XYZ file of N, CA, C and O in Angstrom:
612
model
N 103.833 101.262 101.375
C 103.544 101.937 102.372
C 104.110 103.366 102.264
O 105.333 103.227 101.923
N 103.589 104.226 102.810
C 104.510 105.682 102.877
C 104.918 105.906 104.268
O 104.542 105.270 104.803
N 105.708 107.166 104.569
C 106.067 107.508 105.710
C 105.329 107.740 106.784
O 105.311 107.763 107.918
N 104.171 108.439 106.214
C 102.751 108.849 106.911
C 102.043 107.427 107.216
O 101.695 107.742 108.593
N 101.805 106.494 106.616
C 101.412 105.488 107.261
C 102.247 104.619 107.862
O 101.701 104.316 109.117
N 103.304 104.696 108.045
C 104.369 104.133 108.974
C 103.767 104.918 110.585
O 103.808 104.031 111.263
N 103.967 106.045 110.291
C 103.565 106.885 111.438
C 102.481 106.795 112.294
O 102.102 106.383 113.240
N 101.523 106.685 110.933
C 100.003 106.111 111.587
C 99.924 104.915 112.348
O 99.462 104.604 113.128
N 100.536 103.661 111.517
C 100.857 102.524 112.031
C 101.183 102.602 113.264
O 100.782 101.879 114.638
N 102.388 103.319 113.894
C 102.974 103.408 115.026
C 102.029 104.217 116.273
O 102.490 103.671 117.291
N 101.385 105.136 115.848
C 100.779 105.408 116.855
C 99.312 104.696 117.112
O 99.089 104.683 118.281
N 98.718 103.996 116.408
C 97.633 102.940 116.590
C 98.469 101.751 117.390
O 97.634 101.575 118.503
N 99.737 101.888 117.373
C 100.225 100.507 118.192
C 100.688 101.086 119.822
O 100.276 100.547 120.619
N 100.724 102.433 119.656
C 100.770 102.936 120.953
C 99.374 102.921 121.581
O 99.560 102.899 122.950
N 98.271 103.427 120.767
C 97.079 103.117 121.622
C 96.727 102.071 121.822
O 96.242 101.631 123.083
N 97.160 100.952 121.335
C 96.684 99.590 121.404
C 97.818 99.186 122.634
O 97.067 98.632 123.954
N 98.707 99.521 122.551
C 99.273 99.279 123.893
C 98.985 99.674 125.261
O 99.037 99.442 126.458
N 98.689 100.900 124.930
C 98.036 101.596 126.251
C 96.805 100.874 126.888
O 96.462 100.689 127.845
N 95.785 100.424 125.917
C 94.910 99.912 126.327
C 95.003 98.588 126.730
O 94.179 97.941 128.018
N 96.038 97.952 126.176
C 96.290 96.074 126.613
C 96.873 96.238 128.000
O 96.983 95.516 128.471
N 98.110 97.368 127.885
C 99.188 96.852 129.061
C 98.814 98.261 130.027
O 99.404 98.071 131.086
N 98.454 99.369 129.926
C 98.187 100.233 130.544
C 99.480 101.239 130.928
O 100.766 101.126 130.113
N 99.507 101.722 131.751
C 100.792 102.734 132.338
C 101.365 101.636 133.682
O 101.115 101.456 134.096
N 103.097 102.085 133.457
C 103.734 102.725 132.285
C 103.753 102.244 131.111
O 103.682 100.727 130.908
N 103.681 102.706 129.801
C 103.713 102.020 128.886
C 104.961 101.487 128.511
O 106.095 101.992 128.904
N 105.040 100.226 128.250
C 106.117 99.371 127.800
C 106.822 99.868 126.787
O 106.259 100.041 125.731
N 108.231 99.871 126.668
C 108.830 99.864 125.579
C 108.589 99.194 124.547
O 108.329 97.625 125.008
N 108.254 99.310 122.909
C 107.885 98.466 122.012
C 108.343 98.811 120.841
O 108.633 99.744 120.622
N 108.794 97.571 120.203
C 109.227 97.793 118.651
C 108.298 97.419 117.959
O 107.766 96.311 118.249
N 107.668 98.076 116.723
C 107.023 98.124 115.696
C 107.561 97.724 114.329
O 108.540 98.192 114.226
N 107.322 96.410 113.885
C 107.604 95.958 112.911
C 106.557 95.808 112.012
O 105.894 94.787 111.885
N 106.475 96.744 110.659
C 105.411 96.600 109.759
C 105.986 95.411 109.038
O 106.994 95.099 108.493
N 105.458 94.145 108.717
C 105.555 92.873 107.878
C 104.708 92.923 106.718
O 103.520 93.701 106.772
N 105.072 92.134 105.989
C 104.071 92.107 104.836
C 102.618 91.861 104.835
O 101.923 92.118 104.329
N 102.528 90.644 105.703
C 101.153 90.016 106.330
C 100.568 90.893 107.319
O 99.367 91.353 107.111
N 101.031 91.432 108.283
C 100.575 92.111 109.348
C 101.699 92.977 110.318
O 103.019 92.908 109.862
N 101.413 93.634 110.793
C 102.520 94.513 111.936
C 102.551 93.841 113.126
O 101.827 93.350 113.812
N 103.911 93.744 113.605
C 104.351 92.907 114.811
C 104.962 93.851 115.525
O 105.523 95.051 115.491
N 104.068 93.957 117.183
C 105.030 94.479 118.039
C 105.830 93.864 119.381
O 104.689 93.104 119.827
N 106.589 94.002 119.262
C 107.407 93.320 120.292
C 107.839 93.982 121.742
O 108.173 95.417 121.846
N 107.462 93.505 122.873
C 107.534 94.542 124.074
C 108.706 93.996 124.228
O 109.248 93.152 124.633
N 109.293 95.227 124.852
C 110.790 95.458 125.302
C 111.111 95.414 126.679
O 111.740 96.271 127.030
N 110.160 94.494 127.362
C 110.296 94.713 128.724
C 111.187 94.445 129.184
O 111.498 94.999 130.732
N 112.508 93.739 128.721
C 113.824 93.477 129.492
C 114.890 94.238 128.820
O 115.953 94.265 129.189
N 114.468 95.397 128.362
C 115.102 96.381 127.913
C 116.297 96.813 128.781
O 115.667 97.821 129.998
N 117.684 96.859 128.820
C 118.377 97.031 130.062
C 118.413 98.872 130.264
O 118.238 99.129 129.155
N 118.816 99.411 131.198
C 118.814 100.607 131.415
C 120.262 101.302 130.984
O 120.442 102.453 131.053
N 120.985 100.404 131.257
C 122.508 101.117 130.925
C 122.686 100.997 129.646
O 121.957 100.449 128.692
N 123.137 102.259 129.051
C 123.510 102.932 127.701
C 124.028 101.821 126.907
O 123.591 101.741 125.790
N 125.182 101.405 127.361
C 126.022 100.361 126.447
C 125.140 99.187 126.234
O 125.102 98.571 124.997
N 124.290 98.762 127.433
C 124.146 97.424 127.386
C 122.627 97.507 126.209
O 121.998 96.622 125.603
N 122.045 98.620 126.421
C 120.832 99.088 125.675
C 120.627 98.815 123.973
O 120.201 98.293 123.267
N 122.087 99.931 123.988
C 122.746 100.014 122.475
C 122.995 98.456 121.956
O 122.570 98.114 121.026
N 123.754 97.473 122.787
C 124.059 96.160 122.020
C 122.440 95.483 121.891
O 122.574 94.334 121.159
N 121.687 95.552 122.824
C 120.209 94.653 122.858
C 119.504 95.176 121.611
O 119.013 94.497 120.666
N 119.540 96.456 121.447
C 119.204 96.978 119.948
C 119.627 96.294 118.395
O 119.145 96.399 117.758
N 120.932 96.382 118.633
C 122.004 96.115 117.681
C 121.379 94.959 117.219
O 121.472 94.193 116.109
N 121.379 93.914 118.395
C 120.953 92.330 118.359
C 119.646 92.018 117.809
O 119.090 91.453 116.643
N 118.601 93.114 118.267
C 117.219 93.241 117.120
C 117.459 93.685 115.931
O 116.345 92.854 115.266
N 117.903 94.485 115.668
C 118.210 94.955 114.299
C 118.464 93.863 113.378
O 117.863 93.839 112.096
N 119.746 93.374 113.779
C 120.186 92.083 113.139
C 118.930 90.950 112.884
O 118.855 90.755 111.648
N 118.517 90.733 114.160
C 117.296 89.846 113.902
C 116.232 90.009 113.540
O 115.434 89.124 112.518
N 115.434 90.845 113.758
C 114.390 91.361 112.990
C 114.340 92.345 111.750
O 113.312 92.390 111.478
N 115.028 93.356 111.357
C 115.340 93.918 110.412
C 116.217 93.315 109.045
O 115.790 93.184 108.126
N 117.193 93.254 109.660
C 118.718 92.800 108.679
C 118.071 91.045 108.133
O 117.749 91.076 106.829
N 117.855 90.192 108.928
C 117.329 88.938 108.677
C 116.225 88.822 107.816
O 116.075 87.745 107.178
N 115.116 89.432 108.000
C 113.987 89.370 107.537
C 113.593 90.390 106.500
O 112.370 90.676 106.052
N 114.471 91.476 106.119
C 114.159 92.380 105.169
C 113.399 93.085 105.415
O 112.982 93.487 104.647
N 113.149 93.457 106.740
C 112.170 94.717 107.307
C 112.788 96.197 106.898
O 113.598 96.759 107.913
N 112.416 96.790 105.919
C 113.152 98.303 105.948
C 112.431 99.305 106.462
O 112.500 100.912 106.313
N 111.482 98.933 107.636
C 111.169 100.096 108.296
C 110.779 99.774 109.722
O 110.696 98.346 109.942
N 110.785 100.813 110.982
C 110.594 100.025 111.974
C 110.063 101.635 112.942
O 109.804 102.836 112.127
N 109.415 101.258 114.003
C 108.835 101.987 115.191
C 109.229 101.709 116.214
O 109.594 100.446 116.828
N 109.468 102.619 117.387
C 109.548 102.550 118.623
C 108.962 103.229 119.561
O 108.509 104.384 119.296
N 108.001 102.598 120.591
C 107.111 102.845 121.069
C 107.676 103.251 122.601
O 108.360 101.921 123.094
N 107.297 104.127 123.415
C 107.797 104.026 124.981
C 107.251 105.376 125.627
O 106.505 106.244 125.086
N 107.274 105.507 126.788
C 106.742 106.218 127.686
C 107.734 107.333 128.020
O 108.975 107.113 128.490
N 107.697 108.541 128.472
C 108.656 109.576 128.159
C 107.605 110.654 129.225
O 107.014 110.888 129.699
N 108.689 111.732 129.596
C 108.590 112.973 130.545
C 109.202 114.142 129.690
O 110.399 113.843 128.986
N 108.137 115.003 129.423
C 108.509 116.048 128.945
C 108.924 117.398 129.908
O 108.762 117.122 131.197
N 109.325 118.427 129.438
C 109.935 119.493 130.458
C 108.845 119.887 131.543
O 109.459 120.284 132.706
N 107.890 119.761 131.187
C 106.971 120.435 132.193
C 106.397 119.375 133.347
O 105.954 119.632 134.079
N 107.112 118.246 132.933
C 106.792 117.016 134.146
C 105.976 116.222 133.509
O 105.246 115.425 133.944
N 104.880 116.358 132.389
C 103.825 115.658 131.834
C 104.524 114.502 131.211
O 105.326 114.562 130.372
N 103.819 113.290 131.288
C 103.881 112.159 130.975
C 103.449 111.936 129.556
O 102.279 112.631 129.270
N 104.252 111.353 128.647
C 103.784 111.437 127.449
C 104.177 109.885 126.671
O 104.904 109.238 126.901
N 103.540 109.783 125.590
C 103.621 108.372 124.750
C 104.494 108.861 123.825
O 103.996 109.742 122.613
N 105.913 108.234 123.870
C 106.905 108.976 122.576
C 106.889 107.906 121.668
O 107.065 106.620 121.670
N 106.791 108.405 120.254
C 107.246 107.381 119.008
C 107.932 108.144 118.362
O 108.102 109.091 117.838
N 108.933 106.975 117.801
C 110.059 107.301 117.038
C 109.884 106.190 116.023
O 109.878 105.031 116.299
N 110.162 106.675 114.712
C 110.103 105.653 113.614
C 110.705 106.197 112.483
O 111.705 107.274 112.207
N 111.585 104.891 111.591
C 112.543 105.358 110.766
C 112.116 104.385 109.566
O 111.529 103.261 109.595
N 112.659 104.489 108.296
C 112.597 103.455 107.159
C 113.785 104.033 106.460
O 114.356 104.744 106.168
N 113.942 103.141 105.371
C 114.973 103.000 104.582
C 114.895 104.462 103.753
O 113.609 104.601 103.345
N 116.200 104.854 103.631
C 116.199 106.442 102.764
C 115.205 107.266 103.564
O 115.174 108.668 102.790
N 114.694 107.368 104.763
C 114.078 108.433 105.489
C 114.772 108.714 106.800
O 115.018 107.777 107.409
N 114.968 109.713 107.052
C 115.323 110.124 108.443
C 114.553 109.754 109.541
O 113.141 109.647 109.466
N 115.157 109.265 110.733
C 114.023 108.803 111.857
C 113.157 110.251 112.373
O 113.987 111.194 112.393
N 112.083 110.042 112.584
C 111.168 110.960 113.047
C 110.864 110.720 114.490
O 110.704 109.520 115.072
N 110.218 111.795 115.326
C 109.696 111.340 116.566
C 108.392 112.700 116.613
O 108.166 113.249 116.004
N 107.559 111.687 117.608
C 106.455 112.304 117.798
C 105.855 111.990 119.234
O 106.363 110.989 120.023
N 104.688 112.755 119.849
C 104.466 112.360 120.869
C 103.029 112.877 121.272
O 102.442 113.740 120.850
N 102.413 112.351 122.318
C 101.291 112.567 122.848
C 101.292 112.505 124.185
O 101.289 111.421 125.043
N 100.501 113.369 124.847
C 100.130 113.672 126.435
C 99.129 112.237 126.512
O 98.240 111.822 126.161
N 99.044 111.981 127.897
C 98.409 111.038 128.514
C 97.271 111.654 129.172
O 97.331 112.506 129.722
N 95.988 111.385 128.882
C 94.477 111.972 129.276
C 93.965 110.805 129.815
O 93.188 110.096 128.949
N 93.548 110.856 131.095
C 92.596 109.792 131.425
C 93.007 108.436 130.824
O 94.397 108.203 131.475
N 92.330 107.364 130.154
C 92.580 106.099 130.039
C 93.338 106.336 128.462
O 93.327 105.053 127.762
N 93.124 107.691 128.130
C 94.048 107.670 126.236
C 95.014 108.717 126.125
O 95.725 109.041 127.401
N 94.974 108.839 124.897
C 95.951 110.093 124.712
C 95.423 111.180 123.666
O 94.667 111.011 123.209
N 96.431 112.302 123.900
C 95.873 113.486 123.252
C 96.066 113.016 121.817
O 96.702 111.959 121.430
N 95.882 114.090 120.686
C 96.453 113.733 119.178
C 97.984 113.987 119.377
O 98.327 114.706 120.344
N 98.573 113.255 118.451
C 100.274 113.236 118.451
C 100.299 114.731 117.831
O 99.837 115.153 116.920
N 101.669 115.210 118.278
C 101.907 116.575 117.789
C 102.716 116.279 116.393
O 102.934 114.808 116.032
N 102.769 117.140 115.532
C 103.247 117.141 114.409
C 104.730 116.096 114.381
O 105.593 116.975 115.162
N 105.219 115.083 113.599
C 106.301 114.962 113.625
C 107.384 115.653 113.228
O 107.403 116.609 112.475
N 108.627 115.394 113.844
C 109.898 116.175 113.456
C 110.916 115.147 113.270
O 110.910 113.815 114.230
N 111.952 115.534 112.737
C 113.082 115.020 112.590
C 113.863 114.617 113.620
O 114.046 115.707 114.473
N 114.179 113.297 114.248
C 114.986 112.956 115.376
C 116.430 113.614 115.148
O 117.278 113.530 114.321
N 116.584 114.480 116.507
C 117.788 114.835 116.574
C 118.858 113.842 116.522
O 118.529 112.779 117.254
N 120.007 113.966 115.688
C 121.077 112.565 115.434
C 121.710 112.351 116.738
O 122.270 110.979 117.222
N 121.542 113.129 117.998
C 122.182 112.872 119.168
C 121.295 112.280 120.111
O 121.560 111.650 121.385
N 119.796 112.297 119.824
C 118.943 111.659 120.881
C 118.508 110.392 120.457
O 118.515 109.703 119.442
N 118.075 109.480 121.654
C 117.916 108.078 121.505
C 119.014 107.347 120.544
O 118.744 106.774 119.754
N 120.354 107.490 121.228
C 121.300 106.856 120.479
C 121.144 104.936 120.417
O 121.621 104.843 119.614
N 120.519 104.332 121.213
C 120.162 103.096 121.543
C 119.381 102.780 119.769
O 119.198 101.622 119.375
N 118.707 103.686 119.431
C 118.062 103.433 118.099
C 118.368 103.441 116.841
O 117.975 103.079 115.958
N 120.160 103.827 117.043
C 120.607 104.026 115.756
C 120.949 102.641 114.773
O 120.742 102.627 113.599
N 121.464 101.596 115.711
C 121.720 100.221 114.981
C 120.209 100.103 114.230
O 120.193 99.356 113.185
N 118.828 100.657 114.611
C 117.367 100.209 113.758
C 117.928 101.004 112.424
O 117.576 100.403 111.598
N 118.168 102.006 112.446
C 118.108 102.775 111.119
C 118.993 102.430 110.317
O 118.874 102.347 109.045
N 120.474 102.149 111.166
C 121.666 101.791 109.719
C 121.438 100.401 109.467
O 121.445 100.209 108.538
N 120.388 99.505 110.102
C 119.863 98.159 109.865
C 119.137 98.276 108.506
O 119.203 97.791 107.261
N 118.282 99.417 108.617
C 117.184 99.329 107.251
C 117.770 100.366 106.070
O 117.500 100.163 105.161
N 118.814 101.193 106.402
C 119.563 101.815 105.236
C 120.491 100.920 104.747
O 120.565 101.043 103.566
N 121.017 99.973 105.197
C 121.944 98.925 104.814
C 121.284 98.098 103.949
O 121.571 97.481 103.065
N 119.865 97.951 103.899
C 119.141 96.827 103.174
C 119.170 97.213 101.689
O 119.103 98.139 101.235
N 119.200 96.324 100.939
C 118.999 96.556 99.403
C 117.969 96.748 98.937
O 116.746 96.556 99.477
N 117.753 97.844 97.886
C 116.318 98.656 97.311
C 115.678 97.331 96.401
O 116.504 97.212 95.608
N 114.395 97.217 96.807
C 114.544 96.434 95.699
C 113.049 96.908 94.837
O 113.030 96.516 93.782
N 112.437 98.246 95.179
C 112.247 99.291 94.404
C 112.432 100.744 94.271
O 112.312 100.881 95.924
N 112.452 101.373 93.929
C 112.768 102.902 94.042
C 111.444 103.668 94.433
O 110.266 103.118 94.850
N 111.892 104.396 95.283
C 110.519 104.974 95.989
C 109.762 105.999 94.914
O 110.106 105.884 93.543
N 108.377 106.547 95.478
C 107.880 107.150 94.316
C 108.619 108.265 94.004
O 109.384 108.686 94.442
N 107.892 108.613 92.976
C 108.392 110.045 92.193
C 108.113 111.002 92.975
O 109.059 111.836 93.135
N 107.340 111.262 94.119
C 107.443 112.779 95.190
C 108.346 112.297 96.126
O 108.343 113.019 96.985
N 109.030 111.215 96.265
C 109.863 110.745 97.200
C 109.210 110.402 98.714
O 109.810 109.965 99.559
N 108.032 110.186 98.688
C 107.339 109.653 100.015
C 107.093 108.437 100.033
O 106.582 107.782 101.062
N 107.371 107.559 99.162
C 107.285 106.063 99.131
C 107.951 105.212 99.740
O 109.226 105.672 99.712
N 107.765 104.245 100.330
C 108.705 103.410 100.943
C 108.303 101.910 100.347
O 107.527 101.293 100.412
N 109.504 101.148 99.918
C 109.140 99.923 99.447
C 109.375 98.821 100.348
O 109.757 98.479 100.342
N 108.328 99.111 100.961
C 108.069 98.139 102.399
C 107.380 97.054 101.969
O 107.535 95.773 102.503
N 106.093 96.895 101.579
C 105.140 95.953 101.398
C 104.819 95.517 100.094
O 104.638 96.413 99.160
């Protein structure tokens, strides 16, 4: 799987969540697995920053480190400066900086997602344990020669 494929999997997860759960879009963790992608709803994610960081560190240990999953995605609803609601996706993988993209809610769906950008290191600090977990996993196979490959599946 390549980082672009991970982005597409996460975008599809956001669309599926919207169609099944509606709005507000619940926060969810997207975990690409060997057989299928798992989406964990994080309905009990705390509002307190420290508690949220601790919860994500526990999930990173349980879902990424213990299972050797070298990539992750996070889906949630957010608001942009203009006050418009968006579906936000943050995703990361071993040896790849986390990326962020978003799409506006329109009717019962979403607009096209914006081109992804590298996540600011200070944004979404509660997601840092996820990236640290995948970066700490041993490399089983080297990335493709072009640097775009992920040794995921």
